PDB file of C-alpha atoms in Angstrom:
ATOM      1  CA  MET A 720      15.494  23.861  35.017  1.00 55.00           C
ATOM      2  CA  HIS A 721      17.920  21.633  36.949  1.00 57.00           C
ATOM      3  CA  LYS A 722      15.002  19.446  38.062  1.00 58.00           C
ATOM      4  CA  ILE A 723      13.826  19.032  34.447  1.00 57.00           C
ATOM      5  CA  ILE A 724      17.325  18.034  33.314  1.00 61.00           C
ATOM      6  CA  THR A 725      17.567  15.510  36.161  1.00 75.00           C
ATOM      7  CA  MET A 726      14.224  13.948  35.208  1.00 79.00           C
ATOM      8  CA  GLN A 727      15.271  13.787  31.553  1.00 78.00           C
ATOM      9  CA  PHE A 728      18.490  12.015  32.524  1.00 77.00           C
ATOM     10  CA  LEU A 729      16.678   9.537  34.798  1.00 83.00           C
ATOM     11  CA  LEU A 730      14.231   8.710  32.008  1.00 81.00           C
ATOM     12  CA  TYR A 731      17.139   8.235  29.626  1.00 80.00           C
ATOM     13  CA  ILE A 732      19.123   5.859  31.872  1.00 83.00           C
ATOM     14  CA  LEU A 733      15.956   3.830  32.496  1.00 83.00           C
ATOM     15  CA  ILE A 734      14.982   3.460  28.838  1.00 84.00           C
ATOM     16  CA  TYR A 735      18.380   3.322  27.113  1.00 86.00           C
ATOM     17  CA  PRO A 736      19.373  -0.169  28.405  1.00 89.00           C
ATOM     18  CA  LEU A 737      16.014  -1.529  27.211  1.00 88.00           C
ATOM     19  CA  LEU A 738      16.493  -0.016  23.757  1.00 89.00           C
ATOM     20  CA  TRP A 739      20.005  -1.437  23.553  1.00 92.00           C
ATOM     21  CA  LEU A 740      18.827  -4.910  24.574  1.00 93.00           C
ATOM     22  CA  ILE A 741      16.121  -4.767  21.918  1.00 92.00           C
ATOM     23  CA  SER A 742      18.689  -3.681  19.336  1.00 94.00           C
ATOM     24  CA  ILE A 743      20.853  -6.805  19.789  1.00 96.00           C
ATOM     25  CA  LEU A 744      17.969  -9.248  19.414  1.00 96.00           C
ATOM     26  CA  PRO A 745      17.691 -11.279  16.194  1.00 97.00           C
ATOM     27  CA  PHE A 746      14.891 -10.098  13.916  1.00 97.00           C
ATOM     28  CA  PRO A 747      12.541 -13.086  14.483  1.00 97.00           C
ATOM     29  CA  VAL A 748      12.585 -12.378  18.238  1.00 97.00           C
ATOM     30  CA  LEU A 749      12.243  -8.657  17.568  1.00 97.00           C
ATOM     31  CA  TYR A 750       9.016  -9.216  15.668  1.00 97.00           C
ATOM     32  CA  LEU A 751       7.622 -11.553  18.325  1.00 97.00           C
ATOM     33  CA  ILE A 752       8.081  -8.687  20.784  1.00 96.00           C
ATOM     34  CA  SER A 753       6.493  -6.321  18.271  1.00 97.00           C
ATOM     35  CA  ASP A 754       3.382  -8.535  18.208  1.00 97.00           C
ATOM     36  CA  GLY A 755       3.161  -8.183  21.976  1.00 97.00           C
ATOM     37  CA  VAL A 756       3.734  -4.436  21.835  1.00 96.00           C
ATOM     38  CA  TYR A 757       0.903  -4.204  19.292  1.00 97.00           C
ATOM     39  CA  VAL A 758      -1.540  -5.801  21.749  1.00 97.00           C
ATOM     40  CA  LEU A 759      -0.435  -3.364  24.446  1.00 96.00           C
ATOM     41  CA  VAL A 760      -0.441  -0.235  22.263  1.00 96.00           C
ATOM     42  CA  TYR A 761      -3.600  -0.917  20.254  1.00 97.00           C
ATOM     43  CA  HIS A 762      -5.896  -3.033  22.410  1.00 96.00           C
ATOM     44  CA  ILE A 763      -4.928  -1.942  25.939  1.00 96.00           C
ATOM     45  CA  ILE A 764      -3.562   1.618  25.761  1.00 95.00           C
ATOM     46  CA  GLY A 765      -5.359   2.594  22.559  1.00 95.00           C
ATOM     47  CA  TYR A 766      -2.533   4.974  21.603  1.00 94.00           C
ATOM     48  CA  ARG A 767      -3.969   7.717  19.368  1.00 95.00           C
ATOM     49  CA  LYS A 768      -6.541   5.242  18.089  1.00 96.00           C
ATOM     50  CA  SER A 769      -9.189   7.933  17.685  1.00 95.00           C
ATOM     51  CA  THR A 770      -6.802  10.091  15.611  1.00 96.00           C
ATOM     52  CA  VAL A 771      -5.879   7.172  13.356  1.00 97.00           C
ATOM     53  CA  ARG A 772      -9.535   6.227  12.928  1.00 97.00           C
ATOM     54  CA  GLU A 773     -10.519   9.805  12.071  1.00 96.00           C
ATOM     55  CA  ASN A 774      -7.664  10.215   9.577  1.00 96.00           C
ATOM     56  CA  ILE A 775      -8.459   6.968   7.758  1.00 97.00           C
ATOM     57  CA  ALA A 776     -12.168   7.846   7.650  1.00 96.00           C
ATOM     58  CA  LEU A 777     -11.360  11.233   6.097  1.00 95.00           C
ATOM     59  CA  ALA A 778      -8.953   9.720   3.566  1.00 96.00           C
ATOM     60  CA  PHE A 779     -11.153   6.774   2.587  1.00 97.00           C
ATOM     61  CA  PRO A 780     -14.806   7.858   2.908  1.00 96.00           C
ATOM     62  CA  ASN A 781     -15.912   5.300   0.308  1.00 96.00           C
ATOM     63  CA  LEU A 782     -14.655   2.301   2.259  1.00 97.00           C
ATOM     64  CA  SER A 783     -16.822   0.406   4.713  1.00 97.00           C
ATOM     65  CA  ASP A 784     -16.162   0.541   8.463  1.00 97.00           C
ATOM     66  CA  LYS A 785     -14.833  -3.019   8.270  1.00 97.00           C
ATOM     67  CA  GLU A 786     -12.379  -2.148   5.477  1.00 98.00           C
ATOM     68  CA  ARG A 787     -11.128   0.915   7.343  1.00 98.00           C
ATOM     69  CA  LEU A 788     -10.711  -1.124  10.525  1.00 98.00           C
ATOM     70  CA  ILE A 789      -8.450  -3.569   8.647  1.00 98.00           C
ATOM     71  CA  ILE A 790      -6.233  -0.655   7.536  1.00 98.00           C
ATOM     72  CA  GLU A 791      -6.242   0.716  11.091  1.00 98.00           C
ATOM     73  CA  LYS A 792      -5.069  -2.534  12.684  1.00 98.00           C
ATOM     74  CA  LYS A 793      -2.452  -3.166  10.021  1.00 98.00           C
ATOM     75  CA  SER A 794      -1.122   0.373  10.439  1.00 98.00           C
ATOM     76  CA  PHE A 795      -0.620  -0.208  14.180  1.00 98.00           C
ATOM     77  CA  HIS A 796       1.176  -3.495  13.483  1.00 97.00           C
ATOM     78  CA  HIS A 797       3.485  -1.627  11.121  1.00 97.00           C
ATOM     79  CA  LEU A 798       3.957   1.228  13.619  1.00 96.00           C
ATOM     80  CA  CYS A 799       5.135  -1.219  16.284  1.00 96.00           C
ATOM     81  CA  ASP A 800       7.461  -2.951  13.812  1.00 97.00           C
ATOM     82  CA  MET A 801       8.929   0.380  12.764  1.00 93.00           C
ATOM     83  CA  PHE A 802       9.521   1.512  16.358  1.00 91.00           C
ATOM     84  CA  LEU A 803      11.489  -1.652  17.142  1.00 94.00           C
ATOM     85  CA  GLU A 804      13.338  -1.400  13.824  1.00 94.00           C
ATOM     86  CA  MET A 805      14.380   2.107  14.887  1.00 89.00           C
ATOM     87  CA  ALA A 806      15.794   0.628  18.105  1.00 90.00           C
ATOM     88  CA  LYS A 807      17.537  -2.074  16.066  1.00 94.00           C
ATOM     89  CA  THR A 808      19.344   0.691  14.172  1.00 92.00           C
ATOM     90  CA  MET A 809      21.531   1.220  17.245  1.00 91.00           C
ATOM     91  CA  THR A 810      23.514  -1.962  16.575  1.00 93.00           C
ATOM     92  CA  ILE A 811      22.524  -3.116  13.091  1.00 94.00           C
ATOM     93  CA  SER A 812      25.437  -3.860  10.770  1.00 92.00           C
ATOM     94  CA  ARG A 813      25.987  -2.186   7.434  1.00 91.00           C
ATOM     95  CA  LYS A 814      25.604  -5.536   5.679  1.00 94.00           C
ATOM     96  CA  GLU A 815      22.292  -6.249   7.409  1.00 96.00           C
ATOM     97  CA  ILE A 816      20.668  -2.879   6.747  1.00 95.00           C
ATOM     98  CA  ASN A 817      21.797  -2.928   3.111  1.00 94.00           C
ATOM     99  CA  LYS A 818      20.105  -6.323   2.762  1.00 96.00           C
ATOM    100  CA  ARG A 819      16.875  -5.108   4.351  1.00 97.00           C
ATOM    101  CA  PHE A 820      16.659  -1.627   2.824  1.00 97.00           C
ATOM    102  CA  VAL A 821      17.478  -1.883  -0.870  1.00 97.00           C
ATOM    103  CA  PHE A 822      17.795   1.042  -3.284  1.00 97.00           C
ATOM    104  CA  THR A 823      16.469  -0.134  -6.628  1.00 97.00           C
ATOM    105  CA  ASN A 824      18.052   2.579  -8.793  1.00 97.00           C
ATOM    106  CA  MET A 825      20.943   4.178  -6.953  1.00 97.00           C
ATOM    107  CA  GLN A 826      22.441   5.198 -10.287  1.00 97.00           C
ATOM    108  CA  THR A 827      19.553   7.640 -10.785  1.00 97.00           C
ATOM    109  CA  TYR A 828      20.634   9.441  -7.641  1.00 97.00           C
ATOM    110  CA  LEU A 829      24.353   9.261  -8.494  1.00 97.00           C
ATOM    111  CA  ASP A 830      23.613  10.794 -11.887  1.00 97.00           C
ATOM    112  CA  LEU A 831      22.088  13.762 -10.045  1.00 97.00           C
ATOM    113  CA  GLU A 832      25.297  14.152  -8.043  1.00 97.00           C
ATOM    114  CA  LYS A 833      27.225  14.429 -11.319  1.00 97.00           C
ATOM    115  CA  LYS A 834      25.241  17.597 -12.112  1.00 96.00           C
ATOM    116  CA  GLY A 835      27.382  19.377  -9.515  1.00 95.00           C
ATOM    117  CA  LYS A 836      24.493  20.828  -7.494  1.00 97.00           C
ATOM    118  CA  SER A 837      23.199  20.033  -4.017  1.00 98.00           C
ATOM    119  CA  ILE A 838      20.046  17.925  -3.793  1.00 98.00           C
ATOM    120  CA  ALA A 839      16.785  18.329  -1.898  1.00 98.00           C
ATOM    121  CA  LEU A 840      15.449  14.824  -1.249  1.00 98.00           C
ATOM    122  CA  LEU A 841      11.755  14.650  -0.332  1.00 97.00           C
ATOM    123  CA  LEU A 842      10.325  11.751   1.673  1.00 96.00           C
ATOM    124  CA  ALA A 843       7.073  10.831   3.390  1.00 95.00           C
ATOM    125  CA  HIS A 844       6.314   9.250   6.749  1.00 94.00           C
ATOM    126  CA  TYR A 845       5.769   5.983   4.931  1.00 96.00           C
ATOM    127  CA  GLY A 846       7.328   2.547   5.133  1.00 93.00           C
ATOM    128  CA  SER A 847      10.690   2.715   6.867  1.00 90.00           C
ATOM    129  CA  TYR A 848      11.672   6.329   6.337  1.00 85.00           C
ATOM    130  CA  GLU A 849      14.114   5.940   9.247  1.00 85.00           C
ATOM    131  CA  TRP A 850      16.244   3.388   7.406  1.00 92.00           C
ATOM    132  CA  SER A 851      16.608   5.695   4.405  1.00 92.00           C
ATOM    133  CA  ILE A 852      19.728   7.046   6.153  1.00 88.00           C
ATOM    134  CA  SER A 853      21.541   3.945   4.882  1.00 91.00           C
ATOM    135  CA  MET A 854      21.788   5.724   1.526  1.00 93.00           C
ATOM    136  CA  ASN A 855      24.831   7.471   2.958  1.00 90.00           C
ATOM    137  CA  HIS A 856      26.762   4.228   2.468  1.00 88.00           C
ATOM    138  CA  HIS A 857      26.378   4.634  -1.292  1.00 92.00           C
ATOM    139  CA  ILE A 858      26.712   8.359  -2.006  1.00 95.00           C
ATOM    140  CA  LYS A 859      29.504  10.894  -2.356  1.00 94.00           C
ATOM    141  CA  PHE A 860      27.710  14.034  -1.159  1.00 96.00           C
ATOM    142  CA  PHE A 861      27.423  14.891   2.520  1.00 93.00           C
ATOM    143  CA  GLY A 862      24.057  13.749   3.889  1.00 94.00           C
ATOM    144  CA  PHE A 863      21.947  16.020   6.096  1.00 94.00           C
ATOM    145  CA  GLY A 864      18.713  14.850   7.701  1.00 91.00           C
ATOM    146  CA  ILE A 865      16.321  17.608   8.747  1.00 89.00           C
ATOM    147  CA  TYR A 866      14.403  16.767  11.894  1.00 85.00           C
ATOM    148  CA  LYS A 867      12.457  18.225  14.792  1.00 82.00           C
ATOM    149  CA  LYS A 868      14.659  18.456  17.870  1.00 83.00           C
ATOM    150  CA  ILE A 869      13.746  16.072  20.702  1.00 81.00           C
ATOM    151  CA  THR A 870      12.909  17.807  23.984  1.00 82.00           C
ATOM    152  CA  ASN A 871      14.943  15.331  26.026  1.00 82.00           C
ATOM    153  CA  LYS A 872      18.511  16.357  25.195  1.00 84.00           C
ATOM    154  CA  TYR A 873      19.912  12.926  26.066  1.00 81.00           C
ATOM    155  CA  PHE A 874      17.646  11.117  23.617  1.00 81.00           C
ATOM    156  CA  ASP A 875      18.307  13.873  21.098  1.00 84.00           C
ATOM    157  CA  LYS A 876      22.035  13.161  21.380  1.00 83.00           C
ATOM    158  CA  LEU A 877      21.376   9.420  21.050  1.00 83.00           C
ATOM    159  CA  VAL A 878      19.434   9.931  17.824  1.00 80.00           C
ATOM    160  CA  ARG A 879      22.211  12.136  16.446  1.00 79.00           C
ATOM    161  CA  ASN A 880      24.830   9.501  17.327  1.00 78.00           C
ATOM    162  CA  ILE A 881      22.847   6.733  15.619  1.00 76.00           C
ATOM    163  CA  ARG A 882      22.515   8.792  12.457  1.00 73.00           C
ATOM    164  CA  SER A 883      26.223   9.685  12.462  1.00 73.00           C
ATOM    165  CA  LYS A 884      26.925   5.939  12.373  1.00 75.00           C
ATOM    166  CA  PHE A 885      25.480   6.071   8.860  1.00 80.00           C
ATOM    167  CA  LYS A 886      27.430   9.222   7.977  1.00 80.00           C
ATOM    168  CA  ALA A 887      24.291  11.324   8.241  1.00 81.00           C
ATOM    169  CA  GLN A 888      24.309  14.635  10.058  1.00 86.00           C
ATOM    170  CA  LEU A 889      21.065  15.723  11.669  1.00 88.00           C
ATOM    171  CA  ILE A 890      20.122  19.378  11.535  1.00 90.00           C
ATOM    172  CA  THR A 891      17.024  20.955  13.033  1.00 88.00           C
ATOM    173  CA  THR A 892      14.537  22.857  10.901  1.00 87.00           C
ATOM    174  CA  LYS A 893      15.900  26.107  12.372  1.00 89.00           C
ATOM    175  CA  GLU A 894      19.448  25.161  11.367  1.00 93.00           C
ATOM    176  CA  THR A 895      18.611  24.225   7.778  1.00 95.00           C
ATOM    177  CA  LYS A 896      18.985  27.614   6.103  1.00 95.00           C
ATOM    178  CA  THR A 897      22.235  28.532   7.866  1.00 96.00           C
ATOM    179  CA  THR A 898      23.689  25.056   7.218  1.00 96.00           C
ATOM    180  CA  ILE A 899      22.959  25.283   3.493  1.00 97.00           C
ATOM    181  CA  GLU A 900      24.447  28.778   3.293  1.00 97.00           C
ATOM    182  CA  SER A 901      27.555  27.676   5.201  1.00 97.00           C
ATOM    183  CA  ASN A 902      27.994  24.683   2.883  1.00 96.00           C
ATOM    184  CA  ILE A 903      27.673  26.899  -0.190  1.00 96.00           C
ATOM    185  CA  LYS A 904      30.271  29.277   1.231  1.00 96.00           C
ATOM    186  CA  ASN A 905      32.655  26.356   1.823  1.00 96.00           C
ATOM    187  CA  ASN A 906      31.904  24.628  -1.516  1.00 96.00           C
ATOM    188  CA  VAL A 907      30.312  21.629   0.204  1.00 96.00           C
ATOM    189  CA  LEU A 908      27.772  19.722  -1.880  1.00 97.00           C
ATOM    190  CA  GLY A 909      25.067  18.053   0.177  1.00 97.00           C
ATOM    191  CA  VAL A 910      21.861  16.077  -0.035  1.00 97.00           C
ATOM    192  CA  TYR A 911      19.197  17.373   2.353  1.00 97.00           C
ATOM    193  CA  GLY A 912      16.460  14.995   3.455  1.00 95.00           C
ATOM    194  CA  PHE A 913      13.058  16.657   3.964  1.00 95.00           C
ATOM    195  CA  VAL A 914      10.240  14.535   5.414  1.00 92.00           C
ATOM    196  CA  SER A 915       7.573  16.995   4.335  1.00 88.00           C
ATOM    197  CA  ASP A 916       4.178  15.308   4.294  1.00 87.00           C
ATOM    198  CA  GLN A 917       2.817  16.391   7.689  1.00 81.00           C
ATOM    199  CA  THR A 918       0.736  19.474   8.472  1.00 80.00           C
ATOM    200  CA  PRO A 919       2.751  22.687   8.833  1.00 77.00           C
ATOM    201  CA  ARG A 920       2.153  24.980  11.786  1.00 72.00           C
ATOM    202  CA  TRP A 921      -0.598  27.515  11.175  1.00 69.00           C
ATOM    203  CA  SER A 922       1.971  30.337  11.018  1.00 61.00           C
ATOM    204  CA  GLU A 923       3.752  28.447   8.197  1.00 59.00           C
ATOM    205  CA  SER A 924       0.614  27.684   6.178  1.00 57.00           C
ATOM    206  CA  LEU A 925       1.699  29.514   3.046  1.00 74.00           C
ATOM    207  CA  TYR A 926       0.030  27.303   0.479  1.00 89.00           C
ATOM    208  CA  TRP A 927      -3.110  25.187   0.367  1.00 90.00           C
ATOM    209  CA  SER A 928      -3.555  22.077  -1.735  1.00 90.00           C
ATOM    210  CA  SER A 929      -5.586  18.884  -1.899  1.00 90.00           C
ATOM    211  CA  PHE A 930      -4.186  15.853  -0.127  1.00 93.00           C
ATOM    212  CA  LEU A 931      -6.186  12.625  -0.281  1.00 94.00           C
ATOM    213  CA  GLY A 932      -9.150  14.679  -1.447  1.00 91.00           C
ATOM    214  CA  ILE A 933      -9.057  17.207   1.398  1.00 90.00           C
ATOM    215  CA  GLU A 934      -8.021  20.874   1.107  1.00 90.00           C
ATOM    216  CA  THR A 935      -5.222  21.489   3.587  1.00 88.00           C
ATOM    217  CA  PRO A 936      -1.975  23.477   4.000  1.00 89.00           C
ATOM    218  CA  ILE A 937       1.144  21.663   2.807  1.00 90.00           C
ATOM    219  CA  HIS A 938       4.841  22.151   3.496  1.00 89.00           C
ATOM    220  CA  VAL A 939       6.578  24.160   0.759  1.00 93.00           C
ATOM    221  CA  GLY A 940       9.825  24.928   2.611  1.00 92.00           C
ATOM    222  CA  ALA A 941      11.861  22.328   0.711  1.00 95.00           C
ATOM    223  CA  GLU A 942      10.792  23.794  -2.622  1.00 96.00           C
ATOM    224  CA  ILE A 943      11.476  27.362  -1.480  1.00 95.00           C
ATOM    225  CA  LEU A 944      14.985  26.441  -0.323  1.00 96.00           C
ATOM    226  CA  ALA A 945      15.656  24.401  -3.468  1.00 97.00           C
ATOM    227  CA  LYS A 946      14.773  27.421  -5.606  1.00 97.00           C
ATOM    228  CA  ARG A 947      16.662  29.888  -3.454  1.00 96.00           C
ATOM    229  CA  TYR A 948      19.879  27.848  -3.554  1.00 97.00           C
ATOM    230  CA  ASP A 949      19.360  26.200  -6.969  1.00 97.00           C
ATOM    231  CA  MET A 950      19.251  22.590  -5.838  1.00 98.00           C
ATOM    232  CA  ASN A 951      18.078  19.588  -7.814  1.00 98.00           C
ATOM    233  CA  VAL A 952      15.010  17.902  -6.316  1.00 98.00           C
ATOM    234  CA  ALA A 953      14.199  14.198  -6.018  1.00 98.00           C
ATOM    235  CA  PHE A 954      11.617  12.027  -4.304  1.00 98.00           C
ATOM    236  CA  LEU A 955      12.411   8.770  -2.501  1.00 98.00           C
ATOM    237  CA  LYS A 956       9.554   6.292  -2.799  1.00 97.00           C
ATOM    238  CA  VAL A 957       9.701   3.551  -0.171  1.00 96.00           C
ATOM    239  CA  ARG A 958       7.868   0.251  -0.551  1.00 96.00           C
ATOM    240  CA  LYS A 959       7.500  -2.440   2.109  1.00 96.00           C
ATOM    241  CA  VAL A 960       8.275  -5.770   0.427  1.00 96.00           C
ATOM    242  CA  LYS A 961       7.582  -7.892   3.502  1.00 96.00           C
ATOM    243  CA  ARG A 962       8.132  -7.663   7.228  1.00 97.00           C
ATOM    244  CA  GLY A 963      11.555  -6.148   7.841  1.00 96.00           C
ATOM    245  CA  TYR A 964      12.364  -5.629   4.147  1.00 97.00           C
ATOM    246  CA  TYR A 965      11.962  -2.471   2.077  1.00 98.00           C
ATOM    247  CA  GLU A 966      12.775  -1.128  -1.370  1.00 97.00           C
ATOM    248  CA  ALA A 967      13.437   2.528  -2.125  1.00 97.00           C
ATOM    249  CA  THR A 968      13.318   4.147  -5.557  1.00 98.00           C
ATOM    250  CA  TYR A 969      14.549   7.609  -6.550  1.00 98.00           C
ATOM    251  CA  GLU A 970      12.345   9.748  -8.771  1.00 98.00           C
ATOM    252  CA  VAL A 971      13.736  13.027 -10.104  1.00 98.00           C
ATOM    253  CA  LEU A 972      11.274  15.890  -9.649  1.00 98.00           C
ATOM    254  CA  SER A 973      13.311  18.711 -11.154  1.00 97.00           C
ATOM    255  CA  GLU A 974      16.797  19.540 -12.406  1.00 96.00           C
ATOM    256  CA  LYS A 975      15.855  23.102 -13.337  1.00 94.00           C
ATOM    257  CA  VAL A 976      13.923  24.363 -10.343  1.00 96.00           C
ATOM    258  CA  GLN A 977      14.025  27.981 -11.475  1.00 93.00           C
ATOM    259  CA  ASP A 978      11.936  27.088 -14.526  1.00 95.00           C
ATOM    260  CA  VAL A 979       9.205  25.317 -12.529  1.00 96.00           C
ATOM    261  CA  PRO A 980       6.124  27.360 -11.519  1.00 96.00           C
ATOM    262  CA  ASN A 981       5.887  28.060  -7.801  1.00 95.00           C
ATOM    263  CA  TYR A 982       4.469  25.215  -5.694  1.00 95.00           C
ATOM    264  CA  LYS A 983       4.367  22.750  -8.590  1.00 96.00           C
ATOM    265  CA  ILE A 984       7.197  20.688  -7.056  1.00 97.00           C
ATOM    266  CA  SER A 985       5.391  20.569  -3.704  1.00 96.00           C
ATOM    267  CA  GLU A 986       2.169  19.575  -5.458  1.00 96.00           C
ATOM    268  CA  GLU A 987       3.913  16.791  -7.371  1.00 97.00           C
ATOM    269  CA  PHE A 988       5.537  15.507  -4.190  1.00 97.00           C
ATOM    270  CA  MET A 989       2.187  15.309  -2.394  1.00 96.00           C
ATOM    271  CA  LYS A 990       0.652  13.494  -5.365  1.00 97.00           C
ATOM    272  CA  LYS A 991       3.395  10.886  -5.177  1.00 97.00           C
ATOM    273  CA  VAL A 992       2.760  10.451  -1.457  1.00 97.00           C
ATOM    274  CA  GLU A 993      -0.918   9.970  -2.272  1.00 96.00           C
ATOM    275  CA  GLN A 994      -0.027   7.217  -4.739  1.00 96.00           C
ATOM    276  CA  GLN A 995       1.965   5.408  -2.055  1.00 96.00           C
ATOM    277  CA  ILE A 996      -0.907   5.622   0.399  1.00 97.00           C
ATOM    278  CA  TYR A 997      -3.543   4.453  -2.073  1.00 97.00           C
ATOM    279  CA  GLU A 998      -1.351   1.475  -2.987  1.00 96.00           C
ATOM    280  CA  SER A 999      -0.833   0.325   0.627  1.00 97.00           C
ATOM    281  CA  PRO A1000      -2.410   2.672   3.201  1.00 98.00           C
ATOM    282  CA  GLU A1001      -1.385   0.532   6.180  1.00 98.00           C
ATOM    283  CA  PHE A1002       2.250   1.641   5.899  1.00 97.00           C
ATOM    284  CA  TYR A1003       1.529   5.352   6.351  1.00 97.00           C
ATOM    285  CA  LEU A1004       1.958   7.132   9.699  1.00 95.00           C
ATOM    286  CA  TRP A1005      -1.664   7.901  10.604  1.00 96.00           C
ATOM    287  CA  THR A1006      -1.042   8.803  14.261  1.00 94.00           C
ATOM    288  CA  HIS A1007      -0.567  12.541  13.616  1.00 90.00           C
ATOM    289  CA  LYS A1008      -3.481  14.876  12.902  1.00 85.00           C
ATOM    290  CA  ARG A1009      -2.841  15.364   9.189  1.00 82.00           C
ATOM    291  CA  TRP A1010      -5.793  17.698   8.653  1.00 83.00           C
ATOM    292  CA  LYS A1011      -5.588  20.088  11.609  1.00 79.00           C
ATOM    293  CA  HIS A1012      -6.515  23.037   9.409  1.00 68.00           C
ATOM    294  CA  LYS A1013      -9.306  23.101   6.874  1.00 63.00           C
ATOM    295  CA  LYS A1014     -10.484  25.838   4.541  1.00 62.00           C
ATOM    296  CA  ASN A1015     -13.767  26.346   6.362  1.00 56.00           C
ATOM    297  CA  ASN A1016     -11.786  27.112   9.526  1.00 49.00           C
TER     298      ASN A1016
END
């Protein structure tokens, strides 16, 4: 155990200075580096290229190989941009991030806060979902981002510190239920960010649906918690305007979750993610195996 911790720390002290140096670079230089990283990641290393290719082929069977290859290459360009933008978050100013990640209808969200109930906010791995934490500059509720804990505890702490800069508190999936219950007990109203478009573990595959034309299990945990604790539910649609600039729009999914049939909210969320992908598929995170489980398995 001690040896593992030592290796984690060594990796951290080697990589952290590089991340910090990247974070202080001006954006034009940042994107020049991103172009170089793209060549390394896509053409030399071939990072998860086969997974991306398989996912795009499954999602867009009617496109030609040439059309799918264009999406593939663009998606890797965006992936590299997004990784360096994440590093930039370490030192980016409030003014700069508010200029680059614009909420088109913040009043829609603020009107939900006036209802006096906590909010489940659903997002996809699309566009710059990382920069959505800047919403905490504009809201009154406490913001909680639900994430998967990083194995390296030093990087995990770094990610938590970056998010706290934007008044967002990260909680792991295992901490979500107890955090919500504690907040209810202490009369704390919160907005809980669920990035819920990836494949759930097989043990959590409670509900099957169609996503991009393929039958697959989908995450329903956000809906279950929203119903259990009577939270309003909204979707945050992110659109990439141009390199380094994004727009985010709130769409209310339900203000009366108890009256909505089971799984309808989850279904509607996945349909909205589909719409985003069909509009501009290159900005989706294709590097994860989205269809690990299929009905015939």
